[in-house]
Amino acid sequence: MTSSELWTRATADRYDAEESERSSAAFLAPTLAFLADLAGDGRALEFAIGTGRVGVPLRERGVPVVGIELSEHMAAVLRSKVDEATLPVALGDMATAAVPGEFTLVYLVYNTISNLLTQDEQVECFRNAARHLAPGGRFVVEVEVPPLRFLPPGQVAVPFDVSRRHLGFDTFDLAEQTLVSHHFTLDGTDGRYRRGSSRHRYVWPSELDLMARIAGLERERRVADWDGAPFTENSTKHISVWRKPGGEDTVRGR
C-alpha cells in the first residue's frame, strides 16, 4: 500500500472549482504543447491523473491518454467528463500499478511526485515509468524546488499563498525531508474558513536525476516552466525530462 494520502470524495467534488484558474485553456496551453510534442504519434500515460485537468484536454488534442489514479473519488469525477473507452483509467498506486502496452510519454505533474512519502516509493515511481516506456520514450515530472532558502534559522514554516480566499503555508521536518502543507480556504459566504492539510516528501532536482539513473533513464532536459524558460538557481520549480535509451528521437520541433 502506498504512503500517499487517499483523497476523499469531498476533496474530489470541490477540486475542479478550486483549481479553475489552473484548468483554463490559457493556463494549460504551454503544458499541453510541451507534452503533445514529446508524445509525438504515440500514447501518453499520466500518473495520478486525478480529475483529468491535464489528461482530458491532452486527449482532446489527439494524444491517446491512459491514466493511473489512486483515489476512486477523483477518478469518478474524471469519468463524468469522458468515458472509459476514450480515456481508460486504472485505479492503483502510481509507483506499482501497471497498464497494458507501451507509451512514448509518461508524465507526472503539479508536484505529485511528493505525494509519495518515502524515497523508496519515489524510486519505484521512476522504475514504473521506465517499465511503461517504449525505447526512446520520455518521463516528465513537474515539481517545485524545495523553498528551504526562505527558512531563517530556527523557523519551520514558509507561506506560499496569502490572499483573501486562501492562506497556505508549509511546515518542514528537515531531518525526515518531509513537509505538511496547511490550507485555510474561505468556504461559502459566511466568512468561515475550511482548514485542510496534506503530507509530502520534498525532493531535490539532483536526487530525481539519481532516481532516474537507478531506473535506467537518462536526463534529457530541465527547464523552469512549460514555456521552456531556462532553469536557474532562482527557479522555484522545474519541468524535467528523462529518456529511456534506445529507439529513435520522436520529439518534433527541436
Short mmCIF file of C-alpha atoms in Angstrom, two decimals:
data_model
loop_
_atom_site.label_atom_id
_atom_site.label_comp_id
_atom_site.label_asym_id
_atom_site.label_seq_id
_atom_site.Cartn_x
_atom_site.Cartn_y
_atom_site.Cartn_z
CA MET A 1 0.00 0.00 0.00
CA THR A 2 1.37 3.39 -1.00
CA SER A 3 2.11 6.03 1.61
CA SER A 4 0.19 8.61 -0.45
CA GLU A 5 -2.79 10.06 1.35
CA LEU A 6 -6.08 8.98 -0.24
CA TRP A 7 -8.12 11.91 -1.50
CA THR A 8 -11.69 11.88 -0.20
CA ARG A 9 -14.98 12.36 -2.01
CA ALA A 10 -15.39 15.84 -0.54
CA THR A 11 -11.95 16.86 -1.83
CA ALA A 12 -12.65 15.37 -5.25
CA ASP A 13 -16.03 17.11 -5.54
CA ARG A 14 -14.54 20.58 -4.99
CA TYR A 15 -11.18 20.03 -6.70
CA ASP A 16 -12.10 21.41 -10.13
CA ALA A 17 -13.69 24.54 -8.69
CA GLU A 18 -10.66 25.27 -6.53
CA GLU A 19 -8.28 24.65 -9.44
CA SER A 20 -10.32 26.53 -12.06
CA GLU A 21 -7.53 29.00 -12.84
CA ARG A 22 -5.01 26.23 -13.45
CA SER A 23 -7.57 24.41 -15.60
CA SER A 24 -8.19 27.26 -18.03
CA ALA A 25 -7.25 26.89 -21.70
CA ALA A 26 -4.81 29.79 -21.46
CA PHE A 27 -3.03 28.36 -18.42
CA LEU A 28 -2.80 24.84 -19.85
CA ALA A 29 -1.74 25.78 -23.39
CA PRO A 30 2.05 25.60 -22.75
CA THR A 31 1.67 22.37 -20.74
CA LEU A 32 -0.34 20.65 -23.47
CA ALA A 33 2.01 21.80 -26.22
CA PHE A 34 5.05 20.54 -24.29
CA LEU A 35 3.51 17.12 -23.59
CA ALA A 36 2.00 16.65 -27.05
CA ASP A 37 5.37 17.41 -28.62
CA LEU A 38 7.02 14.69 -26.53
CA ALA A 39 4.24 12.17 -27.12
CA GLY A 40 4.59 12.53 -30.88
CA ASP A 41 2.46 9.91 -32.62
CA GLY A 42 2.48 7.60 -29.60
CA ARG A 43 0.41 7.16 -26.45
CA ALA A 44 0.74 9.03 -23.14
CA LEU A 45 0.32 7.67 -19.61
CA GLU A 46 -0.47 10.10 -16.79
CA PHE A 47 0.45 9.05 -13.27
CA ALA A 48 -2.04 10.39 -10.69
CA ILE A 49 -4.40 11.67 -13.39
CA GLY A 50 -6.88 12.97 -10.81
CA THR A 51 -9.97 14.60 -12.30
CA GLY A 52 -8.32 14.87 -15.72
CA ARG A 53 -7.23 18.52 -15.50
CA VAL A 54 -4.38 17.78 -17.95
CA GLY A 55 -5.27 14.35 -19.34
CA VAL A 56 -8.69 15.27 -20.76
CA PRO A 57 -7.57 18.30 -22.81
CA LEU A 58 -4.44 16.43 -23.92
CA ARG A 59 -6.71 13.67 -25.24
CA GLU A 60 -8.79 16.32 -26.99
CA ARG A 61 -5.61 17.42 -28.80
CA GLY A 62 -5.44 13.96 -30.34
CA VAL A 63 -2.94 12.28 -27.99
CA PRO A 64 -4.22 8.90 -26.77
CA VAL A 65 -4.09 9.13 -22.95
CA VAL A 66 -4.31 6.44 -20.28
CA GLY A 67 -4.33 7.25 -16.56
CA ILE A 68 -3.44 5.72 -13.20
CA GLU A 69 -5.20 7.17 -10.15
CA LEU A 70 -5.17 6.13 -6.51
CA SER A 71 -8.42 7.85 -5.44
CA GLU A 72 -11.61 6.31 -6.80
CA HIS A 73 -13.38 9.57 -5.98
CA MET A 74 -11.03 11.63 -8.17
CA ALA A 75 -11.39 9.05 -10.95
CA ALA A 76 -15.18 9.24 -10.66
CA VAL A 77 -15.09 12.98 -11.35
CA LEU A 78 -12.93 12.33 -14.41
CA ARG A 79 -15.31 9.63 -15.57
CA SER A 80 -18.17 12.15 -15.54
CA LYS A 81 -16.25 14.07 -18.24
CA VAL A 82 -15.11 11.27 -20.55
CA ASP A 83 -15.91 7.58 -20.93
CA GLU A 84 -13.60 4.64 -20.28
CA ALA A 85 -13.18 3.80 -23.96
CA THR A 86 -11.95 7.32 -24.72
CA LEU A 87 -9.65 7.70 -21.70
CA PRO A 88 -9.02 4.48 -19.73
CA VAL A 89 -8.09 4.86 -16.05
CA ALA A 90 -6.65 2.14 -13.80
CA LEU A 91 -7.19 2.51 -10.06
CA GLY A 92 -3.92 1.99 -8.22
CA ASP A 93 -0.62 3.30 -6.91
CA MET A 94 1.48 5.16 -9.45
CA ALA A 95 4.63 3.51 -8.05
CA THR A 96 3.45 -0.04 -8.80
CA ALA A 97 0.22 -0.17 -10.86
CA ALA A 98 0.57 -1.44 -14.43
CA VAL A 99 -1.49 -0.83 -17.56
CA PRO A 100 -1.19 -2.69 -20.88
CA GLY A 101 1.06 -1.60 -23.72
CA GLU A 102 3.95 0.79 -24.21
CA PHE A 103 3.98 4.58 -24.21
CA THR A 104 6.14 7.26 -25.78
CA LEU A 105 5.37 9.53 -22.82
CA VAL A 106 4.74 9.05 -19.10
CA TYR A 107 4.14 12.24 -17.14
CA LEU A 108 3.53 13.35 -13.55
CA VAL A 109 2.57 16.98 -12.93
CA TYR A 110 1.78 19.55 -10.23
CA ASN A 111 4.22 18.36 -7.50
CA THR A 112 2.51 14.95 -7.28
CA ILE A 113 5.79 13.03 -7.01
CA SER A 114 5.92 14.48 -3.48
CA ASN A 115 2.72 12.61 -2.53
CA LEU A 116 4.92 9.52 -2.19
CA LEU A 117 6.28 9.94 1.32
CA THR A 118 9.39 7.73 1.13
CA GLN A 119 12.45 7.80 -1.08
CA ASP A 120 11.97 4.11 -1.91
CA GLU A 121 8.49 4.75 -3.26
CA GLN A 122 9.69 7.69 -5.34
CA VAL A 123 12.38 5.45 -6.82
CA GLU A 124 9.74 2.83 -7.60
CA CYS A 125 7.69 5.50 -9.36
CA PHE A 126 10.63 6.09 -11.72
CA ARG A 127 11.01 2.37 -12.23
CA ASN A 128 7.32 2.05 -13.00
CA ALA A 129 7.58 4.84 -15.56
CA ALA A 130 10.54 3.10 -17.19
CA ARG A 131 8.60 -0.18 -17.38
CA HIS A 132 5.81 1.51 -19.30
CA LEU A 133 8.02 3.46 -21.70
CA ALA A 134 8.88 2.29 -25.18
CA PRO A 135 12.59 2.63 -26.09
CA GLY A 136 13.22 6.31 -26.73
CA GLY A 137 10.20 7.33 -24.66
CA ARG A 138 10.22 10.12 -22.07
CA PHE A 139 9.26 10.52 -18.43
CA VAL A 140 8.28 14.08 -17.44
CA VAL A 141 7.96 15.40 -13.87
CA GLU A 142 6.78 18.86 -12.80
CA VAL A 143 7.72 19.69 -9.21
CA GLU A 144 8.73 22.69 -7.13
CA VAL A 145 12.23 23.29 -5.86
CA PRO A 146 12.15 22.91 -2.04
CA PRO A 147 11.93 26.51 -0.70
CA LEU A 148 14.34 25.94 2.16
CA ARG A 149 16.32 29.06 1.31
CA PHE A 150 13.38 31.04 2.76
CA LEU A 151 13.73 29.41 6.18
CA PRO A 152 15.62 31.60 8.68
CA PRO A 153 17.47 29.67 11.40
CA GLY A 154 15.00 28.14 13.83
CA GLN A 155 11.94 28.72 11.62
CA VAL A 156 9.98 25.75 10.25
CA ALA A 157 7.14 27.44 8.31
CA VAL A 158 7.07 29.10 4.87
CA PRO A 159 3.93 30.78 3.43
CA PHE A 160 3.20 30.02 -0.22
CA ASP A 161 -0.13 31.84 -0.66
CA VAL A 162 -1.61 34.75 1.27
CA SER A 163 -4.83 36.03 -0.26
CA ARG A 164 -8.36 36.90 0.78
CA ARG A 165 -9.75 33.48 -0.11
CA HIS A 166 -6.80 31.31 0.85
CA LEU A 167 -3.92 31.15 3.28
CA GLY A 168 -1.35 28.42 2.66
CA PHE A 169 1.92 27.60 4.37
CA ASP A 170 4.28 24.65 4.62
CA THR A 171 5.90 23.35 7.80
CA PHE A 172 9.10 21.36 7.37
CA ASP A 173 10.76 18.42 9.08
CA LEU A 174 14.30 18.80 7.77
CA ALA A 175 15.53 15.56 9.33
CA GLU A 176 12.88 13.47 7.56
CA GLN A 177 12.82 15.58 4.35
CA THR A 178 9.06 15.99 4.65
CA LEU A 179 6.61 18.84 4.87
CA VAL A 180 2.98 19.42 5.70
CA SER A 181 1.01 21.86 3.54
CA HIS A 182 -1.62 23.73 5.57
CA HIS A 183 -4.59 25.39 3.87
CA PHE A 184 -7.20 27.78 5.20
CA THR A 185 -9.79 28.34 2.46
CA LEU A 186 -12.76 30.69 2.55
CA ASP A 187 -15.78 28.39 2.48
CA GLY A 188 -19.08 29.94 1.42
CA THR A 189 -20.26 33.45 2.14
CA ASP A 190 -20.44 33.45 5.94
CA GLY A 191 -16.76 34.31 6.43
CA ARG A 192 -15.73 30.92 7.75
CA TYR A 193 -12.54 29.22 6.59
CA ARG A 194 -12.12 25.50 5.95
CA ARG A 195 -8.90 24.00 7.27
CA GLY A 196 -7.05 21.22 5.46
CA SER A 197 -3.57 19.73 5.34
CA SER A 198 -1.54 17.20 3.35
CA ARG A 199 1.83 15.50 3.84
CA HIS A 200 4.60 15.43 1.24
CA ARG A 201 8.21 14.36 0.76
CA TYR A 202 10.14 17.15 -0.95
CA VAL A 203 12.84 16.13 -3.39
CA TRP A 204 15.81 17.89 -4.98
CA PRO A 205 16.47 18.01 -8.75
CA SER A 206 19.77 16.13 -8.36
CA GLU A 207 18.01 13.47 -6.28
CA LEU A 208 15.45 12.97 -9.06
CA ASP A 209 18.30 12.56 -11.56
CA LEU A 210 19.76 9.78 -9.41
CA MET A 211 16.35 8.09 -9.19
CA ALA A 212 16.16 8.23 -12.97
CA ARG A 213 19.60 6.63 -13.31
CA ILE A 214 18.55 3.84 -10.95
CA ALA A 215 15.55 3.24 -13.23
CA GLY A 216 17.74 3.20 -16.35
CA LEU A 217 16.68 6.63 -17.64
CA GLU A 218 18.88 9.47 -18.86
CA ARG A 219 18.22 13.15 -18.22
CA GLU A 220 17.49 14.96 -21.45
CA ARG A 221 16.19 18.37 -20.42
CA ARG A 222 15.35 20.56 -17.44
CA VAL A 223 13.51 23.88 -17.73
CA ALA A 224 11.90 26.29 -15.28
CA ASP A 225 8.41 26.17 -16.77
CA TRP A 226 6.31 24.67 -19.52
CA ASP A 227 7.22 27.54 -21.85
CA GLY A 228 10.85 26.36 -21.81
CA ALA A 229 12.36 29.16 -19.70
CA PRO A 230 15.90 28.28 -18.55
CA PHE A 231 16.25 26.59 -15.17
CA THR A 232 18.43 28.69 -12.86
CA GLU A 233 19.39 28.92 -9.20
CA ASN A 234 16.40 31.23 -8.70
CA SER A 235 13.81 28.92 -10.28
CA THR A 236 11.01 27.93 -7.92
CA LYS A 237 10.06 24.77 -9.85
CA HIS A 238 11.25 22.69 -12.76
CA ILE A 239 9.99 20.53 -15.60
CA SER A 240 12.43 17.64 -16.07
CA VAL A 241 12.55 15.13 -18.91
CA TRP A 242 14.32 11.78 -18.78
CA ARG A 243 14.65 9.45 -21.76
CA LYS A 244 14.65 5.67 -21.94
CA PRO A 245 17.63 4.60 -24.08
CA GLY A 246 17.03 3.06 -27.49
CA GLY A 247 14.62 3.86 -30.28
CA GLU A 248 14.59 6.99 -32.38
CA ASP A 249 14.14 10.59 -31.27
CA THR A 250 10.44 11.25 -31.75
CA VAL A 251 10.40 14.82 -30.45
CA ARG A 252 9.17 17.27 -33.05
CA GLY A 253 10.20 20.88 -33.47
CA ARG A 254 13.64 20.55 -31.88
#
